[in-house]
Amino acid sequence: MCEPGVQGMYPLPLEASMVNLTLRFVNCCRAADLRVSTAEVLDVVRQLAIVDPFDEFQFYTVLRTNFAKSHRDQDRFDRLYNLFFHEMQNDLTGAEVTPESQGFDEVVARLAEEMEADGDAMRQAILDFMAGKPLDYLDLINKLHTQEEQASTGLKSNMTQLSSRLEVMLKINQMKEKVLQFLGGNHAVVDDSVRASIEEEFTRRLESAYDILTKEPKTKNSGLKTVAHNEEHYDEIGQVPFSSLSDDEIEEVRDVIRQLVKKLEEIATLRYSVAKKGEIDVKKTLRRAGKYLGIPIEIIRKDKPLRKGKIVVLCDVSGSVWSTARFMLNILYALQECFSKVKSFIFVSELAEVTDHFIEKEVNDAIEAIMKDAPINYYAQTDYGMAFQTFKNDHLQDLDKKTTLIIIGDARSNYQNPQDHILRQLRDKCRRIIWLNPEQEKQWTEGDSEMYTYKAHCHEVRACGNLNQLVDFIQELVL
């Protein structure tokens, strides 16, 4: 972008140039999965008409204010803005014609002629990216990052996405070789005096394309709630990890849970019975008090009762995770009167709904039954990405803005594709996502754990591997 007050030569009137540039940038944002509505584009055009679009700070501020609608969008917007307006050198003033720019354009034109009959959309997208038009390449990379793995009953791998990345990487290397061929030897199409600077510019743009391919954008999640400490509700049994409980300790934990459920039901029942009578409507009460010299003699109450939330639970039932999940399900279904609806799914790699088990059987019997009767392979390798993909394809309608999605699992996916973009889509559909991990936080960066990948899309994450941690969470959820 140019300095404030700089005047240039415009092939189109200023207003048309500004609109065209903005629309090109909007298309790149949408290709990179940054959602921009038509109304927001119209707002930007109107606002740019009353500021100086040649002052980059004003121009950038108008675009960022309208297009980056949350903290989660701001980093992505900044990357796209820097790519489009700085690395690709798109601006409103027009570029100065130099021997270097002429040579650069000549090489791009020769490459385009050679590839004209090729019909390779991927190579064409890379060439367009080098020419300063990143739209098709950004769309290609976004589709690659969100590519779903194919379900397989045999040996599982995450090669679907990896092979696609490798193909793009090879195309970039081939393009680099072609560029060097046109710049050097007997086939050189530019003068020796500008060859070095042109080669440097091509290298910079190809490295930028490579970085976009290999460095997946990390979502900023400044609103994430983490719980590092918990109250010691129970001295001894409360600190024992669920995975280490003996048979006698399991019965003791169940007794504690029954007492806790009874207590929470009484508190919740009282709260909702008071709510049905109506909370005090402060505004109407103060307005009515005007008839009595400001004294609130008549108390006006609201008719609307407190709203009960919906719960959807995804439980990893592999290994030590199940020792936590069974107690969590026990409490949730014992307290289901506190929620408008509770739906449960279990998975290892395949996913199955088990809500009916809790409707037809007593809670503890249902928990035992789902470990035997659910239509999943309990001995498969854990694959969170495939489980999320199945849930999105078959059960996305179960989520709405009244739903809390609770995921119980250690996020260990055996180095399979985590498909965290699906979790981002689930976040957009529901009220909040809470992840309960039976492992302690210091283990979340070890081995095949994808916890730090997934937590970027959660509203709350917490360790939940013993009774004290579970009681803390349930009290916050219900009360």
mmCIF file of N, CA, C and O in Angstrom, residues 252-328:
data_model
loop_
_atom_site.group_PDB
_atom_site.id
_atom_site.type_symbol
_atom_site.label_atom_id
_atom_site.label_comp_id
_atom_site.label_asym_id
_atom_site.label_seq_id
_atom_site.Cartn_x
_atom_site.Cartn_y
_atom_site.Cartn_z
ATOM 1 N N GLU A 252 -17.714 -47.353 46.268
ATOM 2 C CA GLU A 252 -17.697 -46.157 47.116
ATOM 3 C C GLU A 252 -17.948 -44.904 46.291
ATOM 4 O O GLU A 252 -18.692 -44.003 46.708
ATOM 5 N N VAL A 253 -17.343 -44.827 45.114
ATOM 6 C CA VAL A 253 -17.561 -43.684 44.222
ATOM 7 C C VAL A 253 -19.025 -43.620 43.787
ATOM 8 O O VAL A 253 -19.626 -42.539 43.746
ATOM 9 N N ARG A 254 -19.633 -44.760 43.502
ATOM 10 C CA ARG A 254 -21.036 -44.773 43.106
ATOM 11 C C ARG A 254 -21.933 -44.271 44.238
ATOM 12 O O ARG A 254 -22.915 -43.560 44.004
ATOM 13 N N ASP A 255 -21.592 -44.634 45.469
ATOM 14 C CA ASP A 255 -22.364 -44.129 46.609
ATOM 15 C C ASP A 255 -22.247 -42.618 46.714
ATOM 16 O O ASP A 255 -23.242 -41.918 46.969
ATOM 17 N N VAL A 256 -21.029 -42.125 46.537
ATOM 18 C CA VAL A 256 -20.818 -40.671 46.577
ATOM 19 C C VAL A 256 -21.622 -39.987 45.483
ATOM 20 O O VAL A 256 -22.247 -38.939 45.700
ATOM 21 N N ILE A 257 -21.619 -40.581 44.295
ATOM 22 C CA ILE A 257 -22.346 -39.993 43.168
ATOM 23 C C ILE A 257 -23.846 -39.964 43.453
ATOM 24 O O ILE A 257 -24.526 -38.983 43.159
ATOM 25 N N ARG A 258 -24.378 -41.038 44.053
ATOM 26 C CA ARG A 258 -25.808 -41.060 44.379
ATOM 27 C C ARG A 258 -26.169 -39.944 45.358
ATOM 28 O O ARG A 258 -27.198 -39.272 45.210
ATOM 29 N N GLN A 259 -25.321 -39.736 46.357
ATOM 30 C CA GLN A 259 -25.577 -38.660 47.323
ATOM 31 C C GLN A 259 -25.487 -37.298 46.640
ATOM 32 O O GLN A 259 -26.303 -36.404 46.901
ATOM 33 N N LEU A 260 -24.485 -37.135 45.759
ATOM 34 C CA LEU A 260 -24.320 -35.866 45.054
ATOM 35 C C LEU A 260 -25.520 -35.592 44.149
ATOM 36 O O LEU A 260 -26.023 -34.456 44.100
ATOM 37 N N VAL A 261 -25.975 -36.616 43.444
ATOM 38 C CA VAL A 261 -27.117 -36.450 42.544
ATOM 39 C C VAL A 261 -28.346 -36.004 43.321
ATOM 40 O O VAL A 261 -29.080 -35.098 42.905
ATOM 41 N N LYS A 262 -28.597 -36.641 44.454
ATOM 42 C CA LYS A 262 -29.766 -36.278 45.271
ATOM 43 C C LYS A 262 -29.682 -34.824 45.712
ATOM 44 O O LYS A 262 -30.673 -34.076 45.650
ATOM 45 N N LYS A 263 -28.498 -34.407 46.144
ATOM 46 C CA LYS A 263 -28.309 -33.027 46.604
ATOM 47 C C LYS A 263 -28.525 -32.034 45.469
ATOM 48 O O LYS A 263 -29.228 -31.026 45.622
ATOM 49 N N LEU A 264 -27.931 -32.321 44.311
ATOM 50 C CA LEU A 264 -28.053 -31.400 43.174
ATOM 51 C C LEU A 264 -29.481 -31.347 42.643
ATOM 52 O O LEU A 264 -29.950 -30.289 42.213
ATOM 53 N N GLU A 265 -30.182 -32.491 42.675
ATOM 54 C CA GLU A 265 -31.575 -32.489 42.229
ATOM 55 C C GLU A 265 -32.437 -31.606 43.111
ATOM 56 O O GLU A 265 -33.312 -30.876 42.631
ATOM 57 N N GLU A 266 -32.209 -31.658 44.418
ATOM 58 C CA GLU A 266 -32.976 -30.822 45.345
ATOM 59 C C GLU A 266 -32.719 -29.345 45.091
ATOM 60 O O GLU A 266 -33.650 -28.527 45.048
ATOM 61 N N ILE A 267 -31.438 -28.996 44.883
ATOM 62 C CA ILE A 267 -31.099 -27.590 44.625
ATOM 63 C C ILE A 267 -31.701 -27.122 43.311
ATOM 64 O O ILE A 267 -32.291 -26.043 43.220
ATOM 65 N N ALA A 268 -31.565 -27.964 42.272
ATOM 66 C CA ALA A 268 -32.080 -27.589 40.952
ATOM 67 C C ALA A 268 -33.597 -27.490 40.964
ATOM 68 O O ALA A 268 -34.181 -26.586 40.360
ATOM 69 N N THR A 269 -34.277 -28.428 41.686
ATOM 70 C CA THR A 269 -35.737 -28.395 41.758
ATOM 71 C C THR A 269 -36.219 -27.117 42.416
ATOM 72 O O THR A 269 -37.172 -26.475 41.961
ATOM 73 N N LEU A 270 -35.560 -26.744 43.512
ATOM 74 C CA LEU A 270 -35.919 -25.504 44.195
ATOM 75 C C LEU A 270 -35.715 -24.301 43.292
ATOM 76 O O LEU A 270 -36.563 -23.405 43.221
ATOM 77 N N ARG A 271 -34.611 -24.305 42.568
ATOM 78 C CA ARG A 271 -34.322 -23.169 41.692
ATOM 79 C C ARG A 271 -35.361 -23.039 40.594
ATOM 80 O O ARG A 271 -35.859 -21.954 40.306
ATOM 81 N N TYR A 272 -35.738 -24.164 39.994
ATOM 82 C CA TYR A 272 -36.709 -24.094 38.908
ATOM 83 C C TYR A 272 -38.122 -23.817 39.407
ATOM 84 O O TYR A 272 -38.917 -23.188 38.716
ATOM 85 N N SER A 273 -38.451 -24.275 40.617
ATOM 86 C CA SER A 273 -39.776 -23.973 41.157
ATOM 87 C C SER A 273 -39.901 -22.495 41.458
ATOM 88 O O SER A 273 -40.953 -21.879 41.232
ATOM 89 N N VAL A 274 -38.818 -21.882 41.952
ATOM 90 C CA VAL A 274 -38.815 -20.432 42.167
ATOM 91 C C VAL A 274 -38.907 -19.706 40.837
ATOM 92 O O VAL A 274 -39.631 -18.716 40.676
ATOM 93 N N ALA A 275 -38.217 -20.242 39.846
ATOM 94 C CA ALA A 275 -38.212 -19.588 38.532
ATOM 95 C C ALA A 275 -39.600 -19.587 37.923
ATOM 96 O O ALA A 275 -40.003 -18.637 37.258
ATOM 97 N N LYS A 276 -40.370 -20.684 38.169
ATOM 98 C CA LYS A 276 -41.701 -20.766 37.584
ATOM 99 C C LYS A 276 -42.648 -19.727 38.177
ATOM 100 O O LYS A 276 -43.618 -19.319 37.553
ATOM 101 N N LYS A 277 -42.367 -19.344 39.425
ATOM 102 C CA LYS A 277 -43.166 -18.282 40.020
ATOM 103 C C LYS A 277 -42.821 -16.936 39.386
ATOM 104 O O LYS A 277 -43.577 -15.983 39.517
ATOM 105 N N GLY A 278 -41.675 -16.888 38.763
ATOM 106 C CA GLY A 278 -41.280 -15.666 38.080
ATOM 107 C C GLY A 278 -40.204 -14.908 38.823
ATOM 108 O O GLY A 278 -40.311 -14.631 40.014
ATOM 109 N N GLU A 279 -39.102 -14.615 38.134
ATOM 110 C CA GLU A 279 -38.082 -13.752 38.719
ATOM 111 C C GLU A 279 -38.579 -12.314 38.749
ATOM 112 O O GLU A 279 -39.459 -11.924 37.977
ATOM 113 N N ILE A 280 -38.024 -11.536 39.631
ATOM 114 C CA ILE A 280 -38.419 -10.127 39.717
ATOM 115 C C ILE A 280 -37.984 -9.399 38.456
ATOM 116 O O ILE A 280 -36.824 -9.485 38.049
ATOM 117 N N ASP A 281 -38.912 -8.689 37.843
ATOM 118 C CA ASP A 281 -38.619 -7.856 36.690
ATOM 119 C C ASP A 281 -38.281 -6.463 37.212
ATOM 120 O O ASP A 281 -39.175 -5.670 37.550
ATOM 121 N N VAL A 282 -36.996 -6.175 37.339
ATOM 122 C CA VAL A 282 -36.537 -4.942 37.975
ATOM 123 C C VAL A 282 -37.039 -3.709 37.230
ATOM 124 O O VAL A 282 -37.521 -2.744 37.835
ATOM 125 N N LYS A 283 -36.944 -3.734 35.907
ATOM 126 C CA LYS A 283 -37.338 -2.548 35.132
ATOM 127 C C LYS A 283 -38.815 -2.226 35.316
ATOM 128 O O LYS A 283 -39.184 -1.068 35.578
ATOM 129 N N LYS A 284 -39.682 -3.225 35.214
ATOM 130 C CA LYS A 284 -41.110 -2.974 35.352
ATOM 131 C C LYS A 284 -41.482 -2.597 36.777
ATOM 132 O O LYS A 284 -42.376 -1.777 37.016
ATOM 133 N N THR A 285 -40.771 -3.211 37.744
ATOM 134 C CA THR A 285 -41.045 -2.884 39.144
ATOM 135 C C THR A 285 -40.705 -1.426 39.434
ATOM 136 O O THR A 285 -41.474 -0.699 40.087
ATOM 137 N N LEU A 286 -39.568 -0.955 38.951
ATOM 138 C CA LEU A 286 -39.170 0.442 39.175
ATOM 139 C C LEU A 286 -40.086 1.399 38.428
ATOM 140 O O LEU A 286 -40.404 2.497 38.921
ATOM 141 N N ARG A 287 -40.531 0.992 37.237
ATOM 142 C CA ARG A 287 -41.441 1.835 36.478
ATOM 143 C C ARG A 287 -42.788 1.977 37.216
ATOM 144 O O ARG A 287 -43.368 3.056 37.308
ATOM 145 N N ARG A 288 -43.286 0.864 37.777
ATOM 146 C CA ARG A 288 -44.547 0.899 38.508
ATOM 147 C C ARG A 288 -44.405 1.694 39.812
ATOM 148 O O ARG A 288 -45.373 2.290 40.298
ATOM 149 N N ALA A 289 -43.182 1.722 40.370
ATOM 150 C CA ALA A 289 -42.956 2.440 41.630
ATOM 151 C C ALA A 289 -43.132 3.946 41.472
ATOM 152 O O ALA A 289 -43.259 4.668 42.466
ATOM 153 N N GLY A 290 -43.138 4.432 40.228
ATOM 154 C CA GLY A 290 -43.353 5.865 40.011
ATOM 155 C C GLY A 290 -44.681 6.347 40.553
ATOM 156 O O GLY A 290 -44.831 7.535 40.923
ATOM 157 N N LYS A 291 -45.676 5.463 40.651
ATOM 158 C CA LYS A 291 -46.994 5.859 41.176
ATOM 159 C C LYS A 291 -46.985 6.012 42.689
ATOM 160 O O LYS A 291 -47.897 6.584 43.279
ATOM 161 N N TYR A 292 -45.931 5.465 43.319
ATOM 162 C CA TYR A 292 -45.873 5.469 44.778
ATOM 163 C C TYR A 292 -44.635 6.215 45.277
ATOM 164 O O TYR A 292 -43.984 5.790 46.234
ATOM 165 N N LEU A 293 -44.313 7.333 44.613
ATOM 166 C CA LEU A 293 -43.178 8.184 45.010
ATOM 167 C C LEU A 293 -41.870 7.395 45.031
ATOM 168 O O LEU A 293 -41.008 7.617 45.889
ATOM 169 N N GLY A 294 -41.731 6.463 44.092
ATOM 170 C CA GLY A 294 -40.470 5.707 43.967
ATOM 171 C C GLY A 294 -40.358 4.521 44.892
ATOM 172 O O GLY A 294 -39.316 3.855 44.912
ATOM 173 N N ILE A 295 -41.391 4.233 45.672
ATOM 174 C CA ILE A 295 -41.340 3.089 46.588
ATOM 175 C C ILE A 295 -41.883 1.856 45.864
ATOM 176 O O ILE A 295 -43.017 1.867 45.382
ATOM 177 N N PRO A 296 -41.097 0.747 45.762
ATOM 178 C CA PRO A 296 -41.536 -0.449 45.011
ATOM 179 C C PRO A 296 -42.555 -1.269 45.794
ATOM 180 O O PRO A 296 -42.250 -2.355 46.321
ATOM 181 N N ILE A 297 -43.782 -0.748 45.869
ATOM 182 C CA ILE A 297 -44.830 -1.451 46.607
ATOM 183 C C ILE A 297 -45.320 -2.665 45.827
ATOM 184 O O ILE A 297 -45.543 -3.738 46.392
ATOM 185 N N GLU A 298 -45.497 -2.512 44.534
ATOM 186 C CA GLU A 298 -45.928 -3.625 43.695
ATOM 187 C C GLU A 298 -44.707 -4.285 43.059
ATOM 188 O O GLU A 298 -43.925 -3.623 42.379
ATOM 189 N N ILE A 299 -44.548 -5.565 43.276
ATOM 190 C CA ILE A 299 -43.434 -6.324 42.708
ATOM 191 C C ILE A 299 -43.920 -7.026 41.444
ATOM 192 O O ILE A 299 -44.860 -7.837 41.493
ATOM 193 N N ILE A 300 -43.323 -6.710 40.329
ATOM 194 C CA ILE A 300 -43.677 -7.318 39.045
ATOM 195 C C ILE A 300 -42.686 -8.449 38.756
ATOM 196 O O ILE A 300 -41.464 -8.269 38.864
ATOM 197 N N ARG A 301 -43.220 -9.603 38.383
ATOM 198 C CA ARG A 301 -42.370 -10.767 38.124
ATOM 199 C C ARG A 301 -42.400 -11.157 36.644
ATOM 200 O O ARG A 301 -43.390 -10.921 35.959
ATOM 201 N N LYS A 302 -41.325 -11.752 36.212
ATOM 202 C CA LYS A 302 -41.246 -12.248 34.844
ATOM 203 C C LYS A 302 -42.013 -13.567 34.734
ATOM 204 O O LYS A 302 -42.057 -14.360 35.673
ATOM 205 N N ASP A 303 -42.593 -13.795 33.585
ATOM 206 C CA ASP A 303 -43.334 -15.028 33.356
ATOM 207 C C ASP A 303 -42.438 -16.154 32.844
ATOM 208 O O ASP A 303 -42.757 -17.321 32.986
ATOM 209 N N LYS A 304 -41.312 -15.777 32.236
ATOM 210 C CA LYS A 304 -40.470 -16.774 31.573
ATOM 211 C C LYS A 304 -39.624 -17.536 32.591
ATOM 212 O O LYS A 304 -38.843 -16.946 33.327
ATOM 213 N N PRO A 305 -39.729 -18.864 32.665
ATOM 214 C CA PRO A 305 -38.911 -19.644 33.594
ATOM 215 C C PRO A 305 -37.480 -19.778 33.083
ATOM 216 O O PRO A 305 -37.192 -19.499 31.921
ATOM 217 N N LEU A 306 -36.597 -20.215 33.960
ATOM 218 C CA LEU A 306 -35.222 -20.458 33.548
ATOM 219 C C LEU A 306 -35.188 -21.537 32.471
ATOM 220 O O LEU A 306 -35.955 -22.508 32.518
ATOM 221 N N ARG A 307 -34.308 -21.370 31.520
ATOM 222 C CA ARG A 307 -34.235 -22.298 30.396
ATOM 223 C C ARG A 307 -33.336 -23.482 30.728
ATOM 224 O O ARG A 307 -32.247 -23.318 31.280
ATOM 225 N N LYS A 308 -33.813 -24.669 30.424
ATOM 226 C CA LYS A 308 -32.993 -25.865 30.577
ATOM 227 C C LYS A 308 -32.193 -26.087 29.296
ATOM 228 O O LYS A 308 -32.713 -25.928 28.201
ATOM 229 N N GLY A 309 -30.947 -26.488 29.467
ATOM 230 C CA GLY A 309 -30.097 -26.701 28.307
ATOM 231 C C GLY A 309 -30.157 -28.133 27.810
ATOM 232 O O GLY A 309 -30.620 -29.046 28.496
ATOM 233 N N LYS A 310 -29.702 -28.332 26.585
ATOM 234 C CA LYS A 310 -29.586 -29.662 25.994
ATOM 235 C C LYS A 310 -28.140 -30.116 26.102
ATOM 236 O O LYS A 310 -27.211 -29.313 25.978
ATOM 237 N N ILE A 311 -27.955 -31.407 26.309
ATOM 238 C CA ILE A 311 -26.619 -31.982 26.433
ATOM 239 C C ILE A 311 -26.433 -33.062 25.374
ATOM 240 O O ILE A 311 -27.296 -33.939 25.208
ATOM 241 N N VAL A 312 -25.336 -32.986 24.644
ATOM 242 C CA VAL A 312 -24.912 -34.069 23.748
ATOM 243 C C VAL A 312 -23.524 -34.504 24.207
ATOM 244 O O VAL A 312 -22.627 -33.667 24.377
ATOM 245 N N VAL A 313 -23.351 -35.804 24.424
ATOM 246 C CA VAL A 313 -22.096 -36.324 24.951
ATOM 247 C C VAL A 313 -21.465 -37.269 23.939
ATOM 248 O O VAL A 313 -22.129 -38.179 23.419
ATOM 249 N N LEU A 314 -20.184 -37.038 23.644
ATOM 250 C CA LEU A 314 -19.393 -37.963 22.830
ATOM 251 C C LEU A 314 -18.357 -38.605 23.749
ATOM 252 O O LEU A 314 -17.504 -37.905 24.307
ATOM 253 N N CYS A 315 -18.429 -39.941 23.909
ATOM 254 C CA CYS A 315 -17.554 -40.649 24.842
ATOM 255 C C CYS A 315 -16.606 -41.589 24.107
ATOM 256 O O CYS A 315 -17.053 -42.474 23.374
ATOM 257 N N ASP A 316 -15.327 -41.393 24.338
ATOM 258 C CA ASP A 316 -14.330 -42.368 23.913
ATOM 259 C C ASP A 316 -14.404 -43.534 24.908
ATOM 260 O O ASP A 316 -14.256 -43.337 26.113
ATOM 261 N N VAL A 317 -14.653 -44.734 24.405
ATOM 262 C CA VAL A 317 -14.808 -45.884 25.304
ATOM 263 C C VAL A 317 -13.610 -46.823 25.227
ATOM 264 O O VAL A 317 -13.703 -48.007 25.555
ATOM 265 N N SER A 318 -12.481 -46.305 24.793
ATOM 266 C CA SER A 318 -11.283 -47.137 24.704
ATOM 267 C C SER A 318 -10.455 -46.998 25.981
ATOM 268 O O SER A 318 -10.337 -45.920 26.554
ATOM 269 N N GLY A 319 -9.899 -48.092 26.456
ATOM 270 C CA GLY A 319 -8.924 -48.082 27.530
ATOM 271 C C GLY A 319 -9.349 -47.348 28.781
ATOM 272 O O GLY A 319 -10.477 -47.452 29.257
ATOM 273 N N SER A 320 -8.422 -46.545 29.318
ATOM 274 C CA SER A 320 -8.643 -45.871 30.591
ATOM 275 C C SER A 320 -9.681 -44.755 30.487
ATOM 276 O O SER A 320 -10.208 -44.300 31.496
ATOM 277 N N VAL A 321 -9.990 -44.302 29.281
ATOM 278 C CA VAL A 321 -10.976 -43.231 29.116
ATOM 279 C C VAL A 321 -12.342 -43.689 29.597
ATOM 280 O O VAL A 321 -13.099 -42.922 30.200
ATOM 281 N N TRP A 322 -12.670 -44.957 29.349
ATOM 282 C CA TRP A 322 -13.993 -45.454 29.728
ATOM 283 C C TRP A 322 -14.208 -45.393 31.233
ATOM 284 O O TRP A 322 -15.322 -45.206 31.718
ATOM 285 N N SER A 323 -13.151 -45.541 32.015
ATOM 286 C CA SER A 323 -13.300 -45.493 33.470
ATOM 287 C C SER A 323 -13.821 -44.139 33.930
ATOM 288 O O SER A 323 -14.522 -44.055 34.940
ATOM 289 N N THR A 324 -13.495 -43.076 33.192
ATOM 290 C CA THR A 324 -14.043 -41.754 33.492
ATOM 291 C C THR A 324 -15.422 -41.586 32.869
ATOM 292 O O THR A 324 -16.347 -41.074 33.505
ATOM 293 N N ALA A 325 -15.575 -42.029 31.623
ATOM 294 C CA ALA A 325 -16.820 -41.800 30.884
ATOM 295 C C ALA A 325 -18.013 -42.444 31.567
ATOM 296 O O ALA A 325 -19.112 -41.883 31.598
ATOM 297 N N ARG A 326 -17.851 -43.630 32.162
ATOM 298 C CA ARG A 326 -19.007 -44.312 32.751
ATOM 299 C C ARG A 326 -19.552 -43.547 33.950
ATOM 300 O O ARG A 326 -20.767 -43.495 34.159
ATOM 301 N N PHE A 327 -18.654 -42.925 34.748
ATOM 302 C CA PHE A 327 -19.134 -42.135 35.873
ATOM 303 C C PHE A 327 -19.789 -40.842 35.392
ATOM 304 O O PHE A 327 -20.778 -40.375 35.968
ATOM 305 N N MET A 328 -19.232 -40.275 34.329
ATOM 306 C CA MET A 328 -19.808 -39.054 33.767
ATOM 307 C C MET A 328 -21.219 -39.328 33.243
ATOM 308 O O MET A 328 -22.155 -38.560 33.503
#
